[in-house]
């Protein structure tokens, strides 16, 4: 018995991933909405976006931005919920938007078959924090490990959706993401 507690402690420390620390909808103060499950789960893609707006550097500020973004997407755009499956700010904690397995409203050609992941901020010429970048890479890996992405999934960005003309996720962020494993220009 005296060996059990240290072993449990070690396993907890080493199992921590961004998937274990998602800021849930109730934690950031989400509105209650009605969401649609993807026809095929898990999805085969992961799509990067930026908000092209302000970045956030504290949990309180990122909570507020999630609420603002959700209000804007529902009340101004007329969407069912915030458009993205997940968001992330400079602290590096992943925020639950529509979450796993739900159809997003983030990219017409990709929404039904991918998770949309949005960085707060305008990343045309400035990168997100290194914490947000590394956390996103780890989030992709742990999502796949949990079966929320297919084993052979692809990674791409909003501008790679041939059905839209957009600079999202910004040149600076695109230039980094396009070097990551599994990046595909035309998925
Ligand atoms: Zn986008």
mmCIF file of C-alpha atoms and ligand atoms in Angstrom:
data_model
loop_
_atom_site.group_PDB
_atom_site.id
_atom_site.type_symbol
_atom_site.label_atom_id
_atom_site.label_comp_id
_atom_site.label_asym_id
_atom_site.label_seq_id
_atom_site.Cartn_x
_atom_site.Cartn_y
_atom_site.Cartn_z
ATOM 1 C CA UNK A 1 0.000 0.000 0.000
ATOM 2 C CA UNK A 2 2.817 2.387 0.799
ATOM 3 C CA UNK A 3 3.971 2.246 -2.858
ATOM 4 C CA UNK A 4 0.532 2.956 -4.288
ATOM 5 C CA UNK A 5 0.269 6.655 -3.513
ATOM 6 C CA UNK A 6 3.565 7.702 -5.158
ATOM 7 C CA UNK A 7 2.672 5.656 -8.253
ATOM 8 C CA UNK A 8 -0.733 7.293 -8.496
ATOM 9 C CA UNK A 9 0.862 10.711 -8.135
ATOM 10 C CA UNK A 10 3.340 10.030 -10.942
ATOM 11 C CA UNK A 11 0.643 8.744 -13.300
ATOM 12 C CA UNK A 12 -1.488 11.853 -12.682
ATOM 13 C CA UNK A 13 1.430 14.196 -13.345
ATOM 14 C CA UNK A 14 2.398 12.484 -16.591
ATOM 15 C CA UNK A 15 -1.155 12.166 -17.946
ATOM 16 C CA UNK A 16 -1.829 15.911 -17.960
ATOM 17 C CA UNK A 17 -2.536 17.154 -21.461
ATOM 18 C CA UNK A 18 -4.547 20.124 -22.763
ATOM 19 C CA UNK A 19 -7.449 17.659 -23.103
ATOM 20 C CA UNK A 20 -7.450 17.233 -19.316
ATOM 21 C CA UNK A 21 -7.711 20.988 -18.746
ATOM 22 C CA UNK A 22 -10.341 22.244 -21.180
ATOM 23 C CA UNK A 23 -12.191 25.357 -20.013
ATOM 24 C CA UNK A 24 -15.741 24.053 -20.212
ATOM 25 C CA UNK A 25 -18.795 25.913 -21.430
ATOM 26 C CA UNK A 26 -20.166 26.230 -17.913
ATOM 27 C CA UNK A 27 -16.818 27.522 -16.650
ATOM 28 C CA UNK A 28 -16.642 30.402 -19.155
ATOM 29 C CA UNK A 29 -20.351 31.176 -18.871
ATOM 30 C CA UNK A 30 -21.800 29.848 -22.107
ATOM 31 C CA UNK A 31 -25.382 30.361 -23.178
ATOM 32 C CA UNK A 32 -27.470 27.212 -23.567
ATOM 33 C CA UNK A 33 -27.814 26.235 -27.230
ATOM 34 C CA UNK A 34 -28.942 23.352 -29.402
ATOM 35 C CA UNK A 35 -26.135 21.677 -31.335
ATOM 36 C CA UNK A 36 -25.974 19.107 -34.120
ATOM 37 C CA UNK A 37 -23.874 15.955 -33.961
ATOM 38 C CA UNK A 38 -21.597 15.218 -36.910
ATOM 39 C CA UNK A 39 -22.921 12.497 -39.212
ATOM 40 C CA UNK A 40 -19.517 10.803 -39.168
ATOM 41 C CA UNK A 41 -17.544 10.718 -35.949
ATOM 42 C CA UNK A 42 -14.770 11.210 -35.237
ATOM 43 C CA UNK A 43 -13.998 13.836 -37.878
ATOM 44 C CA UNK A 44 -10.945 13.515 -40.117
ATOM 45 C CA UNK A 45 -9.688 17.118 -39.948
ATOM 46 C CA UNK A 46 -8.480 19.889 -37.664
ATOM 47 C CA UNK A 47 -8.786 23.464 -38.989
ATOM 48 C CA UNK A 48 -6.951 26.515 -37.629
ATOM 49 C CA UNK A 49 -8.517 30.007 -37.444
ATOM 50 C CA UNK A 50 -7.897 33.388 -35.845
ATOM 51 C CA UNK A 51 -10.559 35.834 -34.655
ATOM 52 C CA UNK A 52 -8.752 38.779 -36.314
ATOM 53 C CA UNK A 53 -9.754 40.685 -33.159
ATOM 54 C CA UNK A 54 -8.208 41.302 -29.761
ATOM 55 C CA UNK A 55 -6.010 38.723 -28.067
ATOM 56 C CA UNK A 56 -6.465 37.777 -24.412
ATOM 57 C CA UNK A 57 -3.733 37.212 -21.854
ATOM 58 C CA UNK A 58 -5.666 36.206 -18.719
ATOM 59 C CA UNK A 59 -8.305 33.578 -18.013
ATOM 60 C CA UNK A 60 -10.823 36.273 -17.060
ATOM 61 C CA UNK A 61 -10.221 38.135 -20.327
ATOM 62 C CA UNK A 62 -10.447 34.945 -22.411
ATOM 63 C CA UNK A 63 -13.692 33.991 -20.613
ATOM 64 C CA UNK A 64 -15.099 37.378 -21.584
ATOM 65 C CA UNK A 65 -13.981 37.014 -25.178
ATOM 66 C CA UNK A 66 -15.653 33.619 -25.452
ATOM 67 C CA UNK A 67 -18.933 35.111 -24.232
ATOM 68 C CA UNK A 68 -18.613 38.093 -26.598
ATOM 69 C CA UNK A 69 -17.800 35.847 -29.540
ATOM 70 C CA UNK A 70 -20.734 33.554 -28.794
ATOM 71 C CA UNK A 71 -23.104 36.519 -28.474
ATOM 72 C CA UNK A 72 -21.860 37.935 -31.780
ATOM 73 C CA UNK A 73 -22.187 34.651 -33.654
ATOM 74 C CA UNK A 74 -25.698 33.987 -32.322
ATOM 75 C CA UNK A 75 -27.176 37.491 -32.232
ATOM 76 C CA UNK A 76 -25.478 39.116 -35.241
ATOM 77 C CA UNK A 77 -24.656 36.184 -37.506
ATOM 78 C CA UNK A 78 -27.761 34.184 -36.627
ATOM 79 C CA UNK A 79 -25.776 31.003 -35.978
ATOM 80 C CA UNK A 80 -26.751 28.256 -33.517
ATOM 81 C CA UNK A 81 -23.730 28.944 -31.312
ATOM 82 C CA UNK A 82 -20.155 30.207 -31.388
ATOM 83 C CA UNK A 83 -18.837 28.995 -34.739
ATOM 84 C CA UNK A 84 -15.761 27.117 -33.513
ATOM 85 C CA UNK A 85 -15.417 23.757 -31.809
ATOM 86 C CA UNK A 86 -12.582 25.126 -29.673
ATOM 87 C CA UNK A 87 -10.737 28.409 -29.046
ATOM 88 C CA UNK A 88 -7.452 29.345 -27.405
ATOM 89 C CA UNK A 89 -5.907 32.507 -26.000
ATOM 90 C CA UNK A 90 -2.394 33.439 -24.983
ATOM 91 C CA UNK A 91 -2.494 31.603 -21.609
ATOM 92 C CA UNK A 92 -2.673 28.347 -23.613
ATOM 93 C CA UNK A 93 -5.799 26.830 -22.075
ATOM 94 C CA UNK A 94 -8.188 25.325 -24.627
ATOM 95 C CA UNK A 95 -11.773 26.651 -24.533
ATOM 96 C CA UNK A 96 -14.750 24.468 -25.346
ATOM 97 C CA UNK A 97 -16.868 26.086 -28.048
ATOM 98 C CA UNK A 98 -19.230 23.639 -29.740
ATOM 99 C CA UNK A 99 -16.902 20.921 -28.495
ATOM 100 C CA UNK A 100 -16.086 17.495 -29.850
ATOM 101 C CA UNK A 101 -18.310 15.796 -32.391
ATOM 102 C CA UNK A 102 -20.591 18.763 -33.129
ATOM 103 C CA UNK A 103 -20.882 20.408 -36.522
ATOM 104 C CA UNK A 104 -19.355 23.875 -36.350
ATOM 105 C CA UNK A 105 -19.940 27.022 -38.411
ATOM 106 C CA UNK A 106 -16.344 27.904 -39.130
ATOM 107 C CA UNK A 107 -15.546 26.912 -42.705
ATOM 108 C CA UNK A 108 -18.182 25.876 -45.284
ATOM 109 C CA UNK A 109 -16.100 23.177 -46.926
ATOM 110 C CA UNK A 110 -14.704 21.783 -43.680
ATOM 111 C CA UNK A 111 -17.228 22.249 -40.848
ATOM 112 C CA UNK A 112 -19.022 18.930 -41.237
ATOM 113 C CA UNK A 113 -15.793 16.913 -41.210
ATOM 114 C CA UNK A 114 -13.359 18.756 -38.935
ATOM 115 C CA UNK A 115 -12.798 20.421 -35.591
ATOM 116 C CA UNK A 116 -12.456 24.213 -35.966
ATOM 117 C CA UNK A 117 -9.907 25.692 -33.551
ATOM 118 C CA UNK A 118 -9.588 29.468 -33.227
ATOM 119 C CA UNK A 119 -6.788 31.607 -31.808
ATOM 120 C CA UNK A 120 -7.894 34.873 -30.198
ATOM 121 C CA UNK A 121 -6.106 37.784 -31.851
ATOM 122 C CA UNK A 122 -5.084 39.035 -35.275
ATOM 123 C CA UNK A 123 -2.199 36.893 -36.475
ATOM 124 C CA UNK A 124 -1.470 38.430 -39.857
ATOM 125 C CA UNK A 125 1.931 39.710 -38.714
ATOM 126 C CA UNK A 126 2.163 38.667 -35.049
ATOM 127 C CA UNK A 127 2.141 35.115 -33.690
ATOM 128 C CA UNK A 128 0.071 33.849 -30.755
ATOM 129 C CA UNK A 129 2.005 33.103 -27.552
ATOM 130 C CA UNK A 130 4.327 30.100 -27.590
ATOM 131 C CA UNK A 131 2.069 28.598 -24.891
ATOM 132 C CA UNK A 132 -0.951 28.785 -27.214
ATOM 133 C CA UNK A 133 1.006 27.288 -30.107
ATOM 134 C CA UNK A 134 2.499 24.383 -28.162
ATOM 135 C CA UNK A 135 -0.776 23.717 -26.351
ATOM 136 C CA UNK A 136 -2.605 23.528 -29.684
ATOM 137 C CA UNK A 137 -0.138 20.960 -31.024
ATOM 138 C CA UNK A 138 -0.528 18.889 -27.860
ATOM 139 C CA UNK A 139 -4.303 19.314 -28.057
ATOM 140 C CA UNK A 140 -4.347 17.837 -31.556
ATOM 141 C CA UNK A 141 -2.348 14.845 -30.324
ATOM 142 C CA UNK A 142 -4.441 14.180 -27.210
ATOM 143 C CA UNK A 143 -7.688 14.592 -29.162
ATOM 144 C CA UNK A 144 -6.501 11.920 -31.585
ATOM 145 C CA UNK A 145 -5.427 9.718 -28.651
ATOM 146 C CA UNK A 146 -8.931 10.059 -27.188
ATOM 147 C CA UNK A 147 -10.556 9.029 -30.440
ATOM 148 C CA UNK A 148 -11.965 12.488 -31.165
ATOM 149 C CA UNK A 149 -9.996 12.639 -34.448
ATOM 150 C CA UNK A 150 -9.354 9.804 -36.878
ATOM 151 C CA UNK A 151 -5.964 8.111 -36.564
ATOM 152 C CA UNK A 152 -4.926 9.414 -40.004
ATOM 153 C CA UNK A 153 -6.491 12.891 -39.686
ATOM 154 C CA UNK A 154 -5.264 15.978 -41.531
ATOM 155 C CA UNK A 155 -4.483 19.514 -40.341
ATOM 156 C CA UNK A 156 -5.274 22.613 -42.378
ATOM 157 C CA UNK A 157 -6.434 26.246 -42.101
ATOM 158 C CA UNK A 158 -9.471 28.287 -43.054
ATOM 159 C CA UNK A 159 -7.750 29.816 -46.098
ATOM 160 C CA UNK A 160 -7.262 26.304 -47.474
ATOM 161 C CA UNK A 161 -11.042 25.924 -47.844
ATOM 162 C CA UNK A 162 -11.499 26.438 -51.572
ATOM 163 C CA UNK A 163 -15.107 27.543 -51.100
ATOM 164 C CA UNK A 164 -14.192 30.799 -49.312
ATOM 165 C CA UNK A 165 -11.816 33.731 -49.854
ATOM 166 C CA UNK A 166 -10.209 34.600 -46.521
ATOM 167 C CA UNK A 167 -6.813 35.489 -45.082
ATOM 168 C CA UNK A 168 -7.681 33.552 -41.886
ATOM 169 C CA UNK A 169 -5.720 32.471 -39.798
ATOM 170 C CA UNK A 170 -3.350 35.316 -40.711
ATOM 171 C CA UNK A 171 -0.058 35.066 -42.584
ATOM 172 C CA UNK A 172 2.180 34.736 -39.524
ATOM 173 C CA UNK A 173 0.120 31.942 -37.991
ATOM 174 C CA UNK A 174 -0.377 30.207 -41.342
ATOM 175 C CA UNK A 175 3.374 30.161 -41.937
ATOM 176 C CA UNK A 176 3.898 28.279 -38.662
ATOM 177 C CA UNK A 177 0.939 25.899 -38.840
ATOM 178 C CA UNK A 178 1.832 24.880 -42.395
ATOM 179 C CA UNK A 179 5.098 23.417 -41.043
ATOM 180 C CA UNK A 180 3.332 21.224 -38.449
ATOM 181 C CA UNK A 181 2.896 17.460 -38.858
ATOM 182 C CA UNK A 182 -0.096 16.306 -40.918
ATOM 183 C CA UNK A 183 -0.574 19.714 -42.588
ATOM 184 C CA UNK A 184 -2.386 19.348 -45.918
ATOM 185 C CA UNK A 185 -2.967 22.253 -48.290
ATOM 186 C CA UNK A 186 -5.961 20.731 -50.070
ATOM 187 C CA UNK A 187 -7.639 18.180 -47.807
HETATM 188 ZN ZN1 LIG B 1 -11.317 31.403 -40.000
#
